[in-house]
XYZ file of C-alpha atoms in Angstrom:
459
model
C -32.770 222.251 206.980
C -35.183 220.616 204.563
C -33.047 221.694 201.623
C -29.982 220.137 203.214
C -31.891 216.895 203.816
C -32.592 216.703 200.108
C -28.919 216.155 199.428
C -28.536 213.287 201.794
C -28.647 210.606 199.145
C -26.339 212.661 196.864
C -23.688 212.893 199.635
C -23.979 209.139 200.266
C -23.774 208.340 196.552
C -20.668 210.519 195.967
C -18.969 209.079 199.041
C -19.532 205.517 197.862
C -18.589 206.332 194.276
C -15.214 207.715 195.406
C -14.619 204.540 197.508
C -15.374 202.319 194.501
C -13.165 204.399 192.233
C -10.300 204.180 194.668
C -10.654 200.337 194.798
C -10.713 200.281 190.977
C -7.492 202.307 190.752
C -5.770 200.114 193.375
C -6.635 196.927 191.498
C -5.754 198.464 188.104
C -2.261 199.209 189.430
C -1.866 195.672 190.795
C -3.068 194.208 187.518
C -0.884 196.138 185.160
C 2.244 196.166 187.304
C 2.202 192.683 188.828
C -0.127 190.246 187.047
C -0.460 191.344 183.427
C 3.322 190.936 182.671
C 2.988 187.297 183.766
C 0.574 186.470 180.945
C 1.919 184.559 177.937
C -1.012 185.691 175.698
C -1.512 189.366 176.480
C -4.996 190.833 176.696
C -6.185 193.650 174.519
C -7.738 196.779 175.865
C -11.121 195.075 176.226
C -9.577 192.195 178.143
C -7.942 194.564 180.623
C -11.136 196.397 181.207
C -12.982 193.094 181.568
C -10.704 191.910 184.440
C -10.883 195.316 186.129
C -14.644 195.552 185.568
C -15.117 192.191 187.229
C -13.286 193.383 190.321
C -15.380 196.524 190.457
C -18.556 194.474 190.159
C -17.393 192.099 192.892
C -16.582 195.017 195.183
C -19.937 196.674 194.510
C -21.824 193.419 194.999
C -20.175 192.442 198.315
C -20.260 196.020 199.715
C -23.925 196.443 198.785
C -24.874 193.000 200.282
C -22.995 193.673 203.505
C -24.443 197.139 203.944
C -21.230 199.040 203.442
C -22.838 201.738 201.350
C -25.177 202.898 204.202
C -22.678 205.367 205.654
C -25.336 207.607 207.213
C -27.463 204.749 208.492
C -25.343 202.053 210.112
C -22.960 202.469 213.039
C -19.293 203.156 212.237
C -18.156 199.649 213.360
C -20.748 198.100 211.035
C -19.485 200.212 208.104
C -15.811 199.338 208.796
C -16.483 195.620 209.093
C -18.726 195.606 205.985
C -15.987 197.299 203.901
C -13.240 195.082 205.268
C -15.175 191.894 204.548
C -16.248 193.160 201.107
C -12.628 193.958 200.195
C -11.314 190.607 201.405
C -14.073 188.679 199.613
C -13.505 190.590 196.414
C -9.783 189.960 196.562
C -10.256 186.207 197.169
C -12.591 185.805 194.151
C -10.509 188.065 191.941
C -7.384 185.988 192.774
C -8.958 182.958 191.128
C -9.982 185.023 188.187
C -6.357 186.175 187.822
C -5.136 182.587 188.011
C -7.495 181.557 185.193
C -6.315 184.580 183.135
C -2.627 183.953 183.665
C -3.122 180.177 183.538
C -0.765 179.690 186.430
C -0.691 180.148 190.239
C 0.536 183.598 191.114
C 1.583 185.284 194.311
C -1.135 186.592 196.542
C 1.157 189.210 198.016
C 0.125 192.082 195.716
C -3.602 191.459 196.414
C -2.989 191.261 200.154
C -1.079 194.567 200.124
C -3.859 196.131 197.977
C -6.547 194.875 200.394
C -4.717 196.316 203.375
C -4.403 199.733 201.655
C -8.067 199.662 200.634
C -9.214 198.795 204.205
C -7.149 201.614 205.708
C -8.536 204.027 203.111
C -12.132 202.851 203.785
C -11.722 203.493 207.499
C -10.260 207.024 207.013
C -12.726 207.889 204.290
C -15.759 206.544 206.286
C -14.741 208.546 209.329
C -14.443 211.762 207.344
C -17.759 211.276 205.582
C -19.580 210.315 208.800
C -18.246 213.426 210.561
C -19.492 215.626 207.651
C -22.804 213.748 207.635
C -23.358 214.300 211.395
C -22.587 218.029 211.112
C -24.889 218.448 208.236
C -27.629 216.225 209.576
C -27.886 216.187 213.352
C -30.112 213.619 215.122
C -33.835 213.962 214.401
C -35.962 215.364 217.216
C -38.685 212.728 217.727
C -42.004 212.373 219.518
C -43.119 208.841 220.575
C -46.869 208.217 220.675
C -47.772 204.936 222.396
C -50.833 202.915 223.287
C -51.642 201.587 226.771
C -48.089 201.092 227.941
C -44.951 203.256 227.670
C -42.564 201.484 225.265
C -39.504 201.660 227.445
C -37.704 198.877 225.599
C -38.194 200.511 222.232
C -37.176 203.958 223.551
C -33.964 202.329 225.009
C -33.195 200.790 221.609
C -33.759 204.080 219.699
C -31.678 205.957 222.299
C -28.767 203.628 221.690
C -28.384 205.493 218.308
C -27.829 208.998 219.579
C -26.057 209.775 216.309
C -29.337 209.478 214.429
C -32.281 209.870 216.788
C -33.136 212.192 219.660
C -36.360 211.198 221.485
C -37.552 214.362 223.144
C -40.898 213.255 224.512
C -43.234 210.266 224.759
C -47.035 210.573 225.192
C -50.078 208.328 225.170
C -52.552 208.657 222.315
C -55.184 209.080 224.999
C -54.365 212.774 225.485
C -56.472 213.426 222.321
C -55.865 214.075 218.697
C -55.923 217.865 218.971
C -53.046 217.903 221.424
C -51.189 215.180 219.482
C -51.413 217.099 216.227
C -50.135 220.306 217.825
C -47.211 218.399 219.410
C -46.351 216.534 216.232
C -45.658 219.777 214.325
C -42.983 220.694 216.881
C -40.833 217.640 215.960
C -39.044 216.362 212.938
C -40.434 212.813 213.219
C -43.087 210.802 215.043
C -42.825 207.228 216.343
C -46.089 205.272 216.592
C -45.921 202.285 218.978
C -48.594 199.713 219.653
C -51.563 202.028 218.889
C -55.111 200.843 218.378
C -55.908 200.587 214.640
C -58.250 203.585 214.537
C -55.844 205.888 216.403
C -52.894 204.798 214.374
C -54.734 205.381 211.023
C -55.850 208.851 212.152
C -52.394 209.914 213.173
C -50.724 208.464 210.126
C -53.046 210.279 207.795
C -52.399 213.556 209.623
C -48.668 213.105 209.425
C -48.908 212.275 205.741
C -50.998 215.384 205.092
C -48.460 217.538 207.080
C -45.365 215.788 205.547
C -44.159 214.664 209.026
C -41.776 211.732 208.881
C -43.369 208.739 210.653
C -41.847 205.555 212.121
C -44.243 202.701 212.963
C -43.686 199.513 214.933
C -45.398 196.973 212.672
C -47.862 194.336 213.781
C -47.625 190.960 212.093
C -50.591 191.810 209.925
C -48.680 194.934 208.705
C -45.729 192.693 207.628
C -48.118 190.401 205.778
C -49.675 193.343 203.974
C -46.338 194.786 203.012
C -45.614 191.698 200.859
C -49.069 191.415 199.357
C -49.676 191.350 195.628
C -51.502 194.271 193.978
C -54.638 193.189 192.081
C -55.829 195.599 189.358
C -58.988 193.887 188.081
C -61.170 197.037 188.561
C -60.988 200.586 189.918
C -60.940 199.574 193.625
C -57.444 198.502 194.887
C -57.165 194.965 196.171
C -54.282 193.305 198.004
C -53.811 189.575 197.714
C -52.169 187.620 200.594
C -51.422 184.071 199.395
C -50.540 182.823 202.933
C -48.954 179.655 201.585
C -45.284 180.058 202.444
C -43.042 179.359 199.525
C -44.320 178.397 196.090
C -43.401 175.098 194.465
C -40.808 176.750 192.190
C -39.327 178.653 195.157
C -39.052 175.420 197.142
C -37.406 173.652 194.200
C -34.660 176.278 193.688
C -34.177 176.691 197.422
C -33.599 172.910 197.689
C -30.977 173.071 194.916
C -29.308 175.916 196.868
C -29.315 173.862 200.000
C -27.820 170.787 198.398
C -25.048 172.754 196.636
C -24.057 174.862 199.619
C -24.312 172.055 202.177
C -22.094 169.763 199.980
C -19.512 172.565 199.552
C -19.727 173.284 203.238
C -19.226 169.640 204.256
C -16.248 169.164 201.926
C -14.466 172.363 203.082
C -15.263 171.911 206.807
C -14.662 168.145 207.021
C -11.054 168.497 208.353
C -12.315 170.927 211.005
C -15.223 168.598 211.970
C -12.824 165.698 212.242
C -10.516 167.583 214.631
C -13.438 168.725 216.747
C -14.841 165.199 216.960
C -11.410 163.853 218.130
C -11.105 166.619 220.767
C -14.549 165.965 222.173
C -13.965 162.197 222.293
C -10.478 162.654 223.969
C -11.838 165.059 226.606
C -14.458 162.797 228.262
C -15.052 159.804 226.022
C -18.705 160.811 225.571
C -20.675 161.046 222.319
C -19.477 163.490 219.665
C -22.882 164.747 218.610
C -25.707 166.294 220.576
C -29.197 165.604 219.223
C -32.377 167.431 220.227
C -35.926 167.570 218.897
C -36.592 170.792 216.982
C -39.506 172.056 214.865
C -39.172 172.614 211.082
C -41.771 173.269 208.341
C -45.341 172.433 209.092
C -44.405 171.669 212.784
C -42.548 168.547 211.821
C -40.144 167.427 214.468
C -36.606 166.375 213.584
C -33.382 165.691 215.477
C -30.998 168.562 215.048
C -27.276 167.761 215.050
C -24.663 169.767 216.918
C -21.187 169.045 218.279
C -21.618 168.259 221.966
C -20.444 171.312 223.953
C -21.726 170.324 227.383
C -21.117 167.543 229.828
C -22.963 164.274 229.015
C -25.266 164.303 232.137
C -28.345 166.530 231.963
C -27.081 168.253 228.762
C -30.606 168.875 227.564
C -32.589 169.021 230.737
C -32.919 172.769 230.912
C -32.443 175.973 228.930
C -28.794 176.849 228.263
C -27.588 179.934 230.152
C -25.070 182.479 228.718
C -22.266 181.292 231.003
C -23.463 177.748 231.670
C -21.321 175.724 234.018
C -22.175 172.565 232.042
C -20.193 173.774 229.046
C -16.891 171.815 228.698
C -13.579 173.489 227.804
C -13.824 172.064 224.302
C -17.378 173.312 224.133
C -16.282 176.873 225.085
C -13.860 176.929 222.195
C -16.158 175.544 219.534
C -19.013 177.823 220.646
C -16.727 180.927 220.606
C -15.618 179.936 217.109
C -19.214 179.237 215.986
C -18.386 175.805 214.659
C -20.549 173.699 217.090
C -23.400 173.850 214.513
C -21.435 172.587 211.528
C -23.098 169.141 211.719
C -26.284 170.807 210.778
C -24.972 170.791 207.224
C -25.990 167.115 207.255
C -29.529 168.071 208.376
C -29.602 170.527 205.446
C -28.379 167.857 202.989
C -31.044 165.412 204.191
C -33.690 168.073 203.656
C -34.684 168.455 207.328
C -33.404 171.992 207.449
C -32.534 174.783 204.955
C -29.470 176.898 204.817
C -31.529 180.024 205.524
C -34.748 180.172 207.429
C -36.119 180.597 210.981
C -33.787 179.028 213.471
C -35.010 175.576 214.718
C -36.076 176.209 218.341
C -36.145 173.547 220.982
C -39.545 171.791 220.927
C -40.052 172.366 224.698
C -39.267 176.072 224.384
C -41.547 176.550 221.349
C -44.498 174.927 223.218
C -43.964 177.446 226.060
C -43.683 180.340 223.659
C -46.903 179.515 221.741
C -48.904 179.514 224.955
C -47.961 183.165 225.522
C -47.275 184.347 221.932
C -49.523 182.235 219.605
C -48.040 183.863 216.506
C -44.726 182.096 217.248
C -46.187 179.053 215.433
C -46.322 181.067 212.212
C -42.508 180.681 211.874
C -42.966 177.084 210.578
C -44.380 178.089 207.211
C -40.872 177.246 205.852
C -38.037 174.923 206.873
C -35.925 175.806 209.821
C -32.508 177.298 208.779
C -28.892 177.294 209.899
C -29.064 181.075 209.734
C -31.953 183.442 209.194
C -33.375 186.925 209.227
C -33.872 186.986 212.995
C -30.267 185.833 213.570
C -28.826 188.599 211.285
C -31.007 191.525 212.438
C -31.890 190.322 215.884
C -29.712 189.893 219.023
C -29.207 187.391 221.769
C -31.894 189.198 223.810
C -34.484 189.480 220.957
C -37.943 188.815 222.429
C -40.137 186.014 221.009
C -42.648 188.483 219.457
C -39.819 190.467 217.752
C -38.281 187.174 216.541
C -41.658 186.192 214.970
C -41.912 189.563 213.171
C -38.364 189.236 211.768
C -38.945 185.665 210.572
C -42.358 186.517 209.033
C -40.574 189.372 207.177
C -38.174 186.730 205.729
C -40.924 184.332 204.761
C -43.106 186.965 203.036
C -40.146 188.593 201.130
C -38.275 185.380 200.335
C -35.950 185.302 197.275
C -32.685 183.595 196.395
C -31.095 187.031 196.430
C -32.290 187.562 200.011
C -30.864 184.134 200.949
C -27.511 185.029 199.465
C -27.495 188.376 201.240
C -28.317 186.839 204.628
C -25.547 184.220 204.126
C -22.981 187.023 203.551
C -24.326 189.034 206.484
C -24.002 185.898 208.710
C -20.294 185.934 208.075
C -20.223 189.553 209.319
C -22.193 188.929 212.510
C -20.061 185.938 213.532
C -17.731 188.525 215.076
C -20.459 190.139 217.206
C -20.997 188.808 220.763
C -24.648 189.847 220.933
C -25.566 187.817 217.843
C -26.135 184.142 218.689
C -28.723 181.423 218.592
C -30.465 180.129 221.694
C -32.405 181.162 224.683
C -31.007 182.754 227.839
C -32.375 184.115 231.107
C -33.064 187.483 229.518
C -35.419 185.864 226.972
C -37.130 183.901 229.736
C -37.800 187.174 231.496
C -38.955 188.726 228.251
C -41.351 185.838 227.820
C -42.885 186.534 231.228
C -43.155 190.213 230.345
C -44.894 189.428 227.101
C -47.324 187.254 229.011
C -48.176 190.205 231.213
C -48.432 192.622 228.287
C -49.977 190.225 225.778
C -53.012 192.524 225.315
C -50.803 194.989 223.506
C -49.133 192.411 221.299
C -51.962 191.723 218.888
C -51.812 190.715 215.260
């Protein structure tokens, strides 16, 4: 079994290589048969390979960013959507490259047909590889070791991926190290959840010694340490936590990114925003925009802009529910299409928000969260964002503490590349119903649960 596991990455690599080679062959055919004959000044061999190479790079970049190469890791639906979006994005960008090469507008039909063929192939190929992958590598048999409380929510989440994980047993660390070590040897992996520091360290060191795969639910301090700088001034290792959010140069380039993308977004979406504004005004004659105080960097309060999707009276008097009766017919449409937040592009242009960052939560909600989960205030080390790490990797029901951990992970690992990746992934999650911004009754219940269990949620 261990020998087979050593070939996991090789299988994944070969499967992805075949996919990229197929896409390269498809585009090569389209280029030589349809677009190259239209050129007045013909390319030499290097020119042809340059155009084809650009398409391959685009396909690789978009597929990598959207997670399409993780065939043995993500769910099948995620892989399909990642490949489909990557193929479409690559074709769109390549079309403009072809137009520049030919120096004339050309038909999109060949690229459309090519994209359809590539998407169909990606679905069939992914299904074949995943079936082989699951036969060679069945779900890992796992032991969960927890602290004071059984982690029912975590177990439920892990059990939702039966294709990868098989939780066979969960026990408290209080049964003693001898029993835990004996049990750990019987499983392929161990999950450590909310353990006291001393117990966690002991079990982790034992698992390391015995080469037992270990999964750990991180505390916020773990996330901070994971992004720390190594200091090698002498023979004792030191980790440096700067704890200052983004540096001056990071803020500068992030601001340029925000200005460029927000301007492009405003220009492209202005016809859509105009139509939405007219529809809202015609429906009930009320204001087009909805304004609400939200927190951004350093706990500064600003008025976030959204298209008004609810009735005028008592629109901001209480938390929005999932199927809120106050939502107007126009509001249902713009919410379903995820265009109600387009006016926040103006917040970004003004510098009140960023394109990527922790979502700006309602001031009233944040104040309640901080009373129960003080770490929630750590999210304001950077500007609030239109999209963010917690929005991409979280769900509608993500608890406040989990949201903090995801946002801290973004802050401590920030880079322009990460921003670009999250922007692309945001396009992907727009089609998922469980991915949305806001607070619902589930989160309110989760907040009460965290209040009761706060002693196990320590930094």
